[in-house]
Amino acid sequence: QVQLVESGGGLVQAGDSLRLSCRASGGSFAYYIMGWFRQAPGKEREVVGSTYDGSTTTYTTYADSVKGRFTISRDNAKNTVYLQMNSLKPEDTALYYCAARDRLKVSYDYWGQGTQVTVSS
């Protein structure tokens, strides 16, 4: 069983930056695809991006809405994945979740509790 704990959310102004962290425990972190998701009030949850760092394959993907502003990175030695968010906009306001899935599976099996990001205009 994998436990995920996000941190780093807060209230910022438009144009500011934040870095979210998600620390994993209880599993083989290096083997998981790690994803960041967000859900704004009244909207469906959407993917922000994902990252995988395997022995032969490494990739990071981003939603079009955050491409060029957000950066996902991971430190397998610390069992932690990060979401660096720059040039934040009010529409980035949401509850941000990290999630983990086995690379051979389609759906994410493990979810954190979320951390709130609020961007004021």
Short mmCIF file of C-alpha atoms in Angstrom, two decimals:
data_model
loop_
_atom_site.label_atom_id
_atom_site.label_comp_id
_atom_site.label_asym_id
_atom_site.label_seq_id
_atom_site.Cartn_x
_atom_site.Cartn_y
_atom_site.Cartn_z
CA GLN A 1 0.00 0.00 0.00
CA VAL A 2 1.35 3.39 -1.02
CA GLN A 3 0.66 6.50 1.00
CA LEU A 4 0.98 9.90 -0.66
CA VAL A 5 1.17 13.21 1.18
CA GLU A 6 1.11 16.51 -0.67
CA SER A 7 2.37 19.81 0.71
CA GLY A 8 3.23 23.28 -0.46
CA GLY A 9 -0.14 24.72 -1.37
CA GLY A 10 -1.22 28.19 -0.39
CA LEU A 11 -2.63 31.54 -1.38
CA VAL A 12 -0.61 33.51 -3.91
CA GLN A 13 -1.13 36.33 -6.36
CA ALA A 14 -1.31 36.00 -10.11
CA GLY A 15 2.17 35.74 -11.57
CA ASP A 16 3.65 34.16 -8.45
CA SER A 17 5.21 30.73 -8.15
CA LEU A 18 4.63 27.75 -5.89
CA ARG A 19 6.25 24.36 -5.57
CA LEU A 20 4.16 21.43 -4.49
CA SER A 21 5.71 18.29 -3.07
CA CYS A 22 4.32 14.80 -2.84
CA ARG A 23 6.11 12.30 -0.66
CA ALA A 24 5.40 8.62 -1.06
CA SER A 25 5.81 5.83 1.44
CA GLY A 26 5.03 2.17 1.58
CA GLY A 27 5.86 1.19 -1.98
CA SER A 28 8.53 1.01 -4.64
CA PHE A 29 8.42 4.65 -5.65
CA ALA A 30 10.89 4.35 -8.50
CA TYR A 31 8.63 1.91 -10.35
CA TYR A 32 5.55 4.11 -10.28
CA ILE A 33 4.27 6.59 -12.76
CA MET A 34 3.52 9.69 -10.72
CA GLY A 35 0.79 12.07 -11.78
CA TRP A 36 -0.44 15.46 -10.68
CA PHE A 37 -4.13 16.28 -10.96
CA ARG A 38 -6.29 19.20 -9.94
CA GLN A 39 -9.94 19.86 -9.32
CA ALA A 40 -11.49 23.28 -9.22
CA PRO A 41 -14.86 23.92 -7.51
CA GLY A 42 -17.70 22.76 -9.72
CA LYS A 43 -15.37 21.20 -12.27
CA GLU A 44 -14.18 17.71 -13.01
CA ARG A 45 -10.75 16.57 -11.96
CA GLU A 46 -8.19 17.09 -14.69
CA VAL A 47 -4.69 15.86 -15.24
CA VAL A 48 -1.87 18.35 -14.88
CA GLY A 49 0.91 16.01 -15.92
CA SER A 50 2.83 12.87 -15.14
CA THR A 51 6.34 11.55 -14.93
CA TYR A 52 8.10 8.22 -15.16
CA ASP A 53 11.80 7.58 -14.67
CA GLY A 54 12.60 3.97 -15.52
CA SER A 55 15.85 2.25 -16.36
CA THR A 56 15.28 2.55 -20.11
CA THR A 57 12.42 5.00 -20.41
CA THR A 58 11.99 8.48 -19.02
CA TYR A 59 9.18 10.87 -19.80
CA THR A 60 7.20 13.77 -18.47
CA THR A 61 3.91 14.95 -19.90
CA TYR A 62 1.87 18.10 -19.36
CA ALA A 63 -1.62 19.31 -20.02
CA ASP A 64 -1.72 22.04 -22.64
CA SER A 65 -3.08 24.49 -20.08
CA VAL A 66 0.09 24.33 -17.98
CA LYS A 67 2.74 23.57 -20.59
CA GLY A 68 5.58 26.06 -20.37
CA ARG A 69 4.56 27.23 -16.89
CA PHE A 70 4.60 24.06 -14.77
CA THR A 71 7.45 21.59 -14.34
CA ILE A 72 7.22 18.13 -12.85
CA SER A 73 10.31 16.51 -11.39
CA ARG A 74 11.02 13.61 -9.11
CA ASP A 75 13.70 12.53 -6.69
CA ASN A 76 13.57 8.77 -6.39
CA ALA A 77 16.07 8.81 -3.54
CA LYS A 78 13.63 10.92 -1.53
CA ASN A 79 10.47 9.18 -2.79
CA THR A 80 9.20 12.60 -3.74
CA VAL A 81 7.66 14.17 -6.83
CA TYR A 82 7.45 17.93 -7.27
CA LEU A 83 5.25 20.30 -9.19
CA GLN A 84 6.89 23.65 -9.82
CA MET A 85 4.24 26.15 -10.84
CA ASN A 86 5.31 29.48 -12.33
CA SER A 87 3.32 32.38 -13.73
CA LEU A 88 0.26 31.27 -11.83
CA LYS A 89 -3.14 32.40 -13.02
CA PRO A 90 -6.46 32.63 -11.16
CA GLU A 91 -7.72 29.72 -13.28
CA ASP A 92 -5.02 27.54 -11.71
CA THR A 93 -6.95 27.73 -8.43
CA ALA A 94 -7.81 24.17 -7.45
CA LEU A 95 -7.18 21.32 -5.08
CA TYR A 96 -4.05 19.62 -6.35
CA TYR A 97 -3.55 15.89 -5.94
CA CYS A 98 -0.68 13.59 -6.64
CA ALA A 99 -1.31 10.00 -7.62
CA ALA A 100 0.69 6.86 -8.34
CA ARG A 101 0.17 3.93 -10.64
CA ASP A 102 2.10 0.90 -11.67
CA ARG A 103 3.59 1.40 -15.13
CA LEU A 104 1.73 -1.67 -16.39
CA LYS A 105 -1.65 -0.35 -15.31
CA VAL A 106 -3.92 2.23 -16.89
CA SER A 107 -5.56 3.73 -13.84
CA TYR A 108 -4.03 5.37 -10.81
CA ASP A 109 -4.27 3.23 -7.73
CA TYR A 110 -3.07 5.58 -5.03
CA TRP A 111 -4.06 9.17 -4.28
CA GLY A 112 -3.01 11.82 -1.83
CA GLN A 113 -5.40 13.95 0.16
CA GLY A 114 -4.72 17.07 -1.90
CA THR A 115 -3.30 20.50 -1.22
CA GLN A 116 -5.17 23.72 -1.98
CA VAL A 117 -3.74 26.29 -4.35
CA THR A 118 -5.53 29.62 -4.56
CA VAL A 119 -4.40 32.29 -6.98
CA SER A 120 -5.84 35.76 -6.53
CA SER A 121 -6.05 38.28 -9.36
#
